[in-house]
Amino acid sequence: MATDGDSRQHKRSKGRCCNFLFLLFDQKKKKKITGLGVMGQHATATAGPSSSANNMQDTRLYKEIAASEGLLLLPAQLKELGIFDYPELSLHSNPLDDNEEEGRTGRGGLQGLSSLRRLEISGCPKLLASYSSSSSSCYFPFPNSLEYLCLEGKVGTEALVPLSNLSSLATLILLDCDLRCEGLLSLITQGHLTQLCCLSLPNVFVGSESSQLHDLDLPSRSSKLKELSLHIDDVDGFTATPICSLLCSSLTKLEFYGDRQVECFTEEQETPLLANSLEEIRFVGCDSLQYLPARLHTLHNLKTLHLDFYSSQLRSLPDVLPSSLQKLSIQGCHGILSLPDPLPSSLQELCIKNCSGIRPLPDRLPSSLQELVIKDCEKMQSLPKDGLPSSLQKLEISSCPAIRSLPKVDDLPSSLREIDVILSGSEELIRQCRNLIGIIPIVKA
């Protein structure tokens, strides 16, 4: 059965004993593939000695039953598995491994893949349909060995799905799916979870575990977290959940993604969200946001601030940015007319893209600045009046036709290694930069 969507990946999978397998939707198999099974699962689950002849007989019988029930058999040694666009696929129990007297309930999901480390599933709306009843809440659909789990789209159940067995899980990504997790709290406080990404998933933090938070010693529990990346698309709803303080207490990276309702942050929202440990904050698609958090300047470990809006609602940046800031990226913020002056003395990278309102840069940029990128800023007319920073190594200007000149050669910083103006939109600037070929190591003009 040819289900691999990439021939090179298929060859690699064969060459490594089927360690990697990616299943893409096959129109011809649409009605046939309704479940997944694991080769040899019956043999490994049955206790006691057995002859090779019996094992072969069991395997043949299992394959016959698998074929009749539309099961796709997977090699037990898989380490990575991707399943994409199988609308009828549901995790089935092993039809030969359903003996309650022997403790095998048949609701094993992918438990037979005991070596699986990475699992990605998308477009399988019936994936967990068999886990819809309350009696299935004690059965784990995914193997304990998982370190990376990504689920995208609906999964076919509104019941709580147990994940507490995934003690090795480091990355959990849930995208636009209806999954409600049971055991997430234990993964956060006792497991190895370091990255959590939730997009358009309002119920992921709503469940029976919420009541347990009141009994936790949050400072000691939060220390279990390492580096957690949390994507938020409902700031108000998220900060209202009891788990918010626990999640954010030791964050190093926080991303607000796609919340088009929030206009500003209240003090009640800022307090749990803005942990002193934060090193990176990204605001993406928050097109109604008018003000950045007031406490932003107090984050003394913050190194990266990224704004990507495509709106005119945000009119200005705070007058004072964190003194530790090393990278500032602003994109699509059409309402911003100028940058704070002065910028933090620690700043190393400044990137301004598609900001139609910004006309001048500050007269003096920080001497620490190493990279300056300006793109699609049609109203920006010139570079800083006091010249370029002495530590600047890279300068890129693209689609900024009003910027027509650089400082004189003698006034360019000796540290400058690369100039890219090939798409600047200014012929005058391009001609000037071509004269720097042989003087500056890399010139793109």
mmCIF file of N, CA and C in Angstrom, residues 160-245:
data_model
loop_
_atom_site.group_PDB
_atom_site.id
_atom_site.type_symbol
_atom_site.label_atom_id
_atom_site.label_comp_id
_atom_site.label_asym_id
_atom_site.label_seq_id
_atom_site.Cartn_x
_atom_site.Cartn_y
_atom_site.Cartn_z
ATOM 1 N N LEU A 160 -12.948 14.509 27.782
ATOM 2 C CA LEU A 160 -11.578 14.729 28.202
ATOM 3 C C LEU A 160 -10.703 13.569 27.734
ATOM 4 N N VAL A 161 -9.613 13.894 27.086
ATOM 5 C CA VAL A 161 -8.698 12.874 26.578
ATOM 6 C C VAL A 161 -7.471 12.833 27.487
ATOM 7 N N PRO A 162 -7.161 11.672 28.055
ATOM 8 C CA PRO A 162 -6.051 11.599 29.015
ATOM 9 C C PRO A 162 -4.688 11.676 28.339
ATOM 10 N N LEU A 163 -3.852 12.561 28.861
ATOM 11 C CA LEU A 163 -2.494 12.724 28.342
ATOM 12 C C LEU A 163 -1.442 12.569 29.436
ATOM 13 N N SER A 164 -1.867 12.248 30.645
ATOM 14 C CA SER A 164 -0.939 12.250 31.774
ATOM 15 C C SER A 164 0.159 11.208 31.655
ATOM 16 N N ASN A 165 -0.011 10.232 30.763
ATOM 17 C CA ASN A 165 1.041 9.220 30.590
ATOM 18 C C ASN A 165 2.233 9.735 29.797
ATOM 19 N N LEU A 166 2.096 10.913 29.169
ATOM 20 C CA LEU A 166 3.155 11.428 28.280
ATOM 21 C C LEU A 166 4.217 12.172 29.082
ATOM 22 N N SER A 167 4.854 11.472 29.988
ATOM 23 C CA SER A 167 5.807 12.112 30.895
ATOM 24 C C SER A 167 7.085 12.564 30.192
ATOM 25 N N SER A 168 7.339 12.058 28.975
ATOM 26 C CA SER A 168 8.533 12.466 28.226
ATOM 27 C C SER A 168 8.238 13.575 27.223
ATOM 28 N N LEU A 169 6.976 13.997 27.144
ATOM 29 C CA LEU A 169 6.576 14.971 26.129
ATOM 30 C C LEU A 169 7.238 16.319 26.379
ATOM 31 N N ALA A 170 7.958 16.819 25.372
ATOM 32 C CA ALA A 170 8.617 18.119 25.475
ATOM 33 C C ALA A 170 7.861 19.200 24.719
ATOM 34 N N THR A 171 7.179 18.823 23.623
ATOM 35 C CA THR A 171 6.465 19.792 22.789
ATOM 36 C C THR A 171 5.048 19.312 22.536
ATOM 37 N N LEU A 172 4.079 20.174 22.831
ATOM 38 C CA LEU A 172 2.669 19.889 22.564
ATOM 39 C C LEU A 172 2.105 21.040 21.749
ATOM 40 N N ILE A 173 1.626 20.738 20.531
ATOM 41 C CA ILE A 173 1.077 21.751 19.635
ATOM 42 C C ILE A 173 -0.346 21.357 19.280
ATOM 43 N N LEU A 174 -1.293 22.235 19.573
ATOM 44 C CA LEU A 174 -2.712 21.993 19.308
ATOM 45 C C LEU A 174 -3.236 23.151 18.476
ATOM 46 N N LEU A 175 -3.648 22.862 17.231
ATOM 47 C CA LEU A 175 -4.031 23.906 16.291
ATOM 48 C C LEU A 175 -5.476 23.724 15.847
ATOM 49 N N ASP A 176 -6.330 24.657 16.203
ATOM 50 C CA ASP A 176 -7.711 24.675 15.711
ATOM 51 C C ASP A 176 -8.419 23.337 15.909
ATOM 52 N N CYS A 177 -8.197 22.692 17.015
ATOM 53 C CA CYS A 177 -8.858 21.411 17.242
ATOM 54 C C CYS A 177 -9.708 21.488 18.508
ATOM 55 N N ASP A 178 -10.593 20.484 18.670
ATOM 56 C CA ASP A 178 -11.557 20.501 19.763
ATOM 57 C C ASP A 178 -11.111 19.649 20.941
ATOM 58 N N LEU A 179 -9.837 19.386 21.031
ATOM 59 C CA LEU A 179 -9.325 18.522 22.088
ATOM 60 C C LEU A 179 -9.433 19.189 23.456
ATOM 61 N N ARG A 180 -9.905 18.411 24.427
ATOM 62 C CA ARG A 180 -9.880 18.815 25.832
ATOM 63 C C ARG A 180 -8.952 17.849 26.551
ATOM 64 N N CYS A 181 -7.911 18.389 27.152
ATOM 65 C CA CYS A 181 -6.850 17.553 27.723
ATOM 66 C C CYS A 181 -7.110 17.262 29.193
ATOM 67 N N GLU A 182 -6.911 16.024 29.568
ATOM 68 C CA GLU A 182 -6.879 15.646 30.977
ATOM 69 C C GLU A 182 -5.467 15.172 31.286
ATOM 70 N N GLY A 183 -4.860 15.767 32.285
ATOM 71 C CA GLY A 183 -3.484 15.428 32.610
ATOM 72 C C GLY A 183 -2.491 16.485 32.195
ATOM 73 N N LEU A 184 -2.983 17.583 31.589
ATOM 74 C CA LEU A 184 -2.078 18.649 31.171
ATOM 75 C C LEU A 184 -1.361 19.257 32.372
ATOM 76 N N LEU A 185 -2.071 19.361 33.481
ATOM 77 C CA LEU A 185 -1.481 19.949 34.681
ATOM 78 C C LEU A 185 -0.264 19.154 35.149
ATOM 79 N N SER A 186 -0.379 17.838 35.128
ATOM 80 C CA SER A 186 0.754 17.017 35.568
ATOM 81 C C SER A 186 1.927 17.121 34.599
ATOM 82 N N LEU A 187 1.637 17.296 33.307
ATOM 83 C CA LEU A 187 2.720 17.469 32.333
ATOM 84 C C LEU A 187 3.488 18.758 32.602
ATOM 85 N N ILE A 188 2.766 19.787 33.016
ATOM 86 C CA ILE A 188 3.389 21.088 33.257
ATOM 87 C C ILE A 188 4.199 21.087 34.544
ATOM 88 N N THR A 189 3.651 20.469 35.585
ATOM 89 C CA THR A 189 4.287 20.546 36.900
ATOM 90 C C THR A 189 5.267 19.419 37.174
ATOM 91 N N GLN A 190 5.100 18.283 36.494
ATOM 92 C CA GLN A 190 5.933 17.128 36.812
ATOM 93 C C GLN A 190 6.664 16.554 35.602
ATOM 94 N N GLY A 191 6.242 16.916 34.408
ATOM 95 C CA GLY A 191 6.830 16.330 33.210
ATOM 96 C C GLY A 191 7.961 17.158 32.646
ATOM 97 N N HIS A 192 8.222 16.952 31.348
ATOM 98 C CA HIS A 192 9.317 17.634 30.665
ATOM 99 C C HIS A 192 8.809 18.646 29.642
ATOM 100 N N LEU A 193 7.548 19.042 29.735
ATOM 101 C CA LEU A 193 6.965 19.940 28.747
ATOM 102 C C LEU A 193 7.682 21.283 28.753
ATOM 103 N N THR A 194 8.239 21.654 27.610
ATOM 104 C CA THR A 194 8.955 22.922 27.498
ATOM 105 C C THR A 194 8.335 23.856 26.476
ATOM 106 N N GLN A 195 7.503 23.328 25.583
ATOM 107 C CA GLN A 195 6.868 24.181 24.577
ATOM 108 C C GLN A 195 5.406 23.791 24.433
ATOM 109 N N LEU A 196 4.544 24.771 24.630
ATOM 110 C CA LEU A 196 3.109 24.568 24.482
ATOM 111 C C LEU A 196 2.580 25.599 23.509
ATOM 112 N N CYS A 197 1.959 25.142 22.439
ATOM 113 C CA CYS A 197 1.398 26.031 21.427
ATOM 114 C C CYS A 197 -0.079 25.721 21.277
ATOM 115 N N CYS A 198 -0.925 26.687 21.583
ATOM 116 C CA CYS A 198 -2.372 26.504 21.476
ATOM 117 C C CYS A 198 -2.946 27.625 20.625
ATOM 118 N N LEU A 199 -3.563 27.271 19.498
ATOM 119 C CA LEU A 199 -4.187 28.252 18.625
ATOM 120 C C LEU A 199 -5.646 27.891 18.434
ATOM 121 N N SER A 200 -6.533 28.850 18.706
ATOM 122 C CA SER A 200 -7.978 28.667 18.521
ATOM 123 C C SER A 200 -8.460 27.412 19.233
ATOM 124 N N LEU A 201 -8.117 27.322 20.495
ATOM 125 C CA LEU A 201 -8.477 26.147 21.289
ATOM 126 C C LEU A 201 -8.983 26.617 22.648
ATOM 127 N N PRO A 202 -10.210 27.145 22.713
ATOM 128 C CA PRO A 202 -10.682 27.804 23.927
ATOM 129 C C PRO A 202 -10.855 26.889 25.122
ATOM 130 N N ASN A 203 -11.040 25.578 24.921
ATOM 131 C CA ASN A 203 -11.345 24.690 26.035
ATOM 132 C C ASN A 203 -10.150 23.909 26.550
ATOM 133 N N VAL A 204 -8.963 24.186 26.030
ATOM 134 C CA VAL A 204 -7.836 23.351 26.410
ATOM 135 C C VAL A 204 -7.507 23.475 27.891
ATOM 136 N N PHE A 205 -7.770 24.643 28.501
ATOM 137 C CA PHE A 205 -7.454 24.829 29.902
ATOM 138 C C PHE A 205 -8.680 24.712 30.797
ATOM 139 N N VAL A 206 -9.802 24.286 30.230
ATOM 140 C CA VAL A 206 -11.037 24.158 30.992
ATOM 141 C C VAL A 206 -11.282 22.684 31.254
ATOM 142 N N GLY A 207 -11.336 22.299 32.515
ATOM 143 C CA GLY A 207 -11.565 20.896 32.820
ATOM 144 C C GLY A 207 -11.555 20.648 34.304
ATOM 145 N N SER A 208 -11.584 19.384 34.647
ATOM 146 C CA SER A 208 -11.686 19.006 36.047
ATOM 147 C C SER A 208 -10.434 19.347 36.827
ATOM 148 N N GLU A 209 -9.301 19.610 36.148
ATOM 149 C CA GLU A 209 -8.055 19.870 36.847
ATOM 150 C C GLU A 209 -7.997 21.262 37.458
ATOM 151 N N SER A 210 -8.868 22.155 37.017
ATOM 152 C CA SER A 210 -8.806 23.535 37.497
ATOM 153 C C SER A 210 -8.903 23.607 39.010
ATOM 154 N N SER A 211 -9.724 22.746 39.608
ATOM 155 C CA SER A 211 -9.905 22.781 41.056
ATOM 156 C C SER A 211 -8.637 22.381 41.796
ATOM 157 N N GLN A 212 -7.746 21.634 41.135
ATOM 158 C CA GLN A 212 -6.524 21.187 41.790
ATOM 159 C C GLN A 212 -5.524 22.320 41.969
ATOM 160 N N LEU A 213 -5.657 23.379 41.196
ATOM 161 C CA LEU A 213 -4.681 24.463 41.244
ATOM 162 C C LEU A 213 -4.657 25.156 42.590
ATOM 163 N N HIS A 214 -5.795 25.183 43.264
ATOM 164 C CA HIS A 214 -5.859 25.865 44.550
ATOM 165 C C HIS A 214 -5.053 25.129 45.611
ATOM 166 N N ASP A 215 -4.776 23.843 45.384
ATOM 167 C CA ASP A 215 -4.038 23.048 46.358
ATOM 168 C C ASP A 215 -2.545 23.001 46.060
ATOM 169 N N LEU A 216 -2.120 23.654 44.974
ATOM 170 C CA LEU A 216 -0.719 23.592 44.576
ATOM 171 C C LEU A 216 0.095 24.708 45.219
ATOM 172 N N ASP A 217 1.339 24.395 45.518
ATOM 173 C CA ASP A 217 2.309 25.411 45.893
ATOM 174 C C ASP A 217 2.922 25.929 44.599
ATOM 175 N N LEU A 218 2.349 27.013 44.058
ATOM 176 C CA LEU A 218 2.708 27.446 42.711
ATOM 177 C C LEU A 218 4.192 27.748 42.520
ATOM 178 N N PRO A 219 4.860 28.431 43.473
ATOM 179 C CA PRO A 219 6.278 28.704 43.233
ATOM 180 C C PRO A 219 7.103 27.443 43.026
ATOM 181 N N SER A 220 6.858 26.404 43.844
ATOM 182 C CA SER A 220 7.640 25.179 43.693
ATOM 183 C C SER A 220 7.232 24.422 42.451
ATOM 184 N N ARG A 221 5.938 24.435 42.144
ATOM 185 C CA ARG A 221 5.477 23.721 40.961
ATOM 186 C C ARG A 221 5.956 24.399 39.683
ATOM 187 N N SER A 222 5.934 25.711 39.668
ATOM 188 C CA SER A 222 6.292 26.405 38.439
ATOM 189 C C SER A 222 7.752 26.188 38.076
ATOM 190 N N SER A 223 8.582 25.866 39.070
ATOM 191 C CA SER A 223 9.992 25.652 38.781
ATOM 192 C C SER A 223 10.227 24.408 37.945
ATOM 193 N N LYS A 224 9.195 23.562 37.799
ATOM 194 C CA LYS A 224 9.316 22.390 36.933
ATOM 195 C C LYS A 224 9.411 22.809 35.463
ATOM 196 N N LEU A 225 8.859 23.968 35.133
ATOM 197 C CA LEU A 225 8.871 24.427 33.748
ATOM 198 C C LEU A 225 10.255 24.915 33.354
ATOM 199 N N LYS A 226 10.594 24.666 32.097
ATOM 200 C CA LYS A 226 11.850 25.177 31.575
ATOM 201 C C LYS A 226 11.526 26.334 30.640
ATOM 202 N N GLU A 227 11.625 26.112 29.360
ATOM 203 C CA GLU A 227 11.340 27.176 28.386
ATOM 204 C C GLU A 227 10.012 26.869 27.717
ATOM 205 N N LEU A 228 9.018 27.683 27.988
ATOM 206 C CA LEU A 228 7.664 27.430 27.496
ATOM 207 C C LEU A 228 7.254 28.517 26.522
ATOM 208 N N SER A 229 6.885 28.126 25.332
ATOM 209 C CA SER A 229 6.388 29.064 24.332
ATOM 210 C C SER A 229 4.887 28.905 24.249
ATOM 211 N N LEU A 230 4.160 29.945 24.592
ATOM 212 C CA LEU A 230 2.705 29.865 24.656
ATOM 213 C C LEU A 230 2.090 30.840 23.677
ATOM 214 N N HIS A 231 1.320 30.325 22.723
ATOM 215 C CA HIS A 231 0.634 31.154 21.741
ATOM 216 C C HIS A 231 -0.788 31.392 22.226
ATOM 217 N N ILE A 232 -1.187 32.636 22.304
ATOM 218 C CA ILE A 232 -2.490 32.986 22.848
ATOM 219 C C ILE A 232 -3.315 33.691 21.787
ATOM 220 N N ASP A 233 -4.549 33.231 21.573
ATOM 221 C CA ASP A 233 -5.432 33.936 20.648
ATOM 222 C C ASP A 233 -6.671 34.471 21.360
ATOM 223 N N ASP A 234 -6.717 34.368 22.686
ATOM 224 C CA ASP A 234 -7.815 34.918 23.477
ATOM 225 C C ASP A 234 -7.234 35.357 24.817
ATOM 226 N N VAL A 235 -6.660 36.557 24.852
ATOM 227 C CA VAL A 235 -5.969 37.038 26.039
ATOM 228 C C VAL A 235 -6.909 37.111 27.231
ATOM 229 N N ASP A 236 -8.095 37.678 27.019
ATOM 230 C CA ASP A 236 -9.034 37.858 28.121
ATOM 231 C C ASP A 236 -9.469 36.510 28.691
ATOM 232 N N GLY A 237 -9.806 35.583 27.810
ATOM 233 C CA GLY A 237 -10.240 34.272 28.270
ATOM 234 C C GLY A 237 -9.133 33.501 28.955
ATOM 235 N N PHE A 238 -7.927 33.610 28.432
ATOM 236 C CA PHE A 238 -6.815 32.863 29.010
ATOM 237 C C PHE A 238 -6.441 33.371 30.392
ATOM 238 N N THR A 239 -6.359 34.690 30.555
ATOM 239 C CA THR A 239 -5.956 35.232 31.852
ATOM 240 C C THR A 239 -6.999 34.984 32.931
ATOM 241 N N ALA A 240 -8.228 34.651 32.521
ATOM 242 C CA ALA A 240 -9.281 34.360 33.494
ATOM 243 C C ALA A 240 -9.198 32.932 34.026
ATOM 244 N N THR A 241 -8.380 32.078 33.418
ATOM 245 C CA THR A 241 -8.279 30.692 33.861
ATOM 246 C C THR A 241 -7.270 30.572 34.998
ATOM 247 N N PRO A 242 -7.537 29.686 35.967
ATOM 248 C CA PRO A 242 -6.622 29.537 37.105
ATOM 249 C C PRO A 242 -5.221 29.089 36.708
ATOM 250 N N ILE A 243 -5.108 28.392 35.586
ATOM 251 C CA ILE A 243 -3.813 27.838 35.199
ATOM 252 C C ILE A 243 -2.878 28.888 34.607
ATOM 253 N N CYS A 244 -3.391 30.075 34.330
ATOM 254 C CA CYS A 244 -2.592 31.117 33.670
ATOM 255 C C CYS A 244 -1.339 31.460 34.469
ATOM 256 N N SER A 245 -1.499 31.707 35.765
ATOM 257 C CA SER A 245 -0.353 32.088 36.595
ATOM 258 C C SER A 245 0.697 30.995 36.631
#
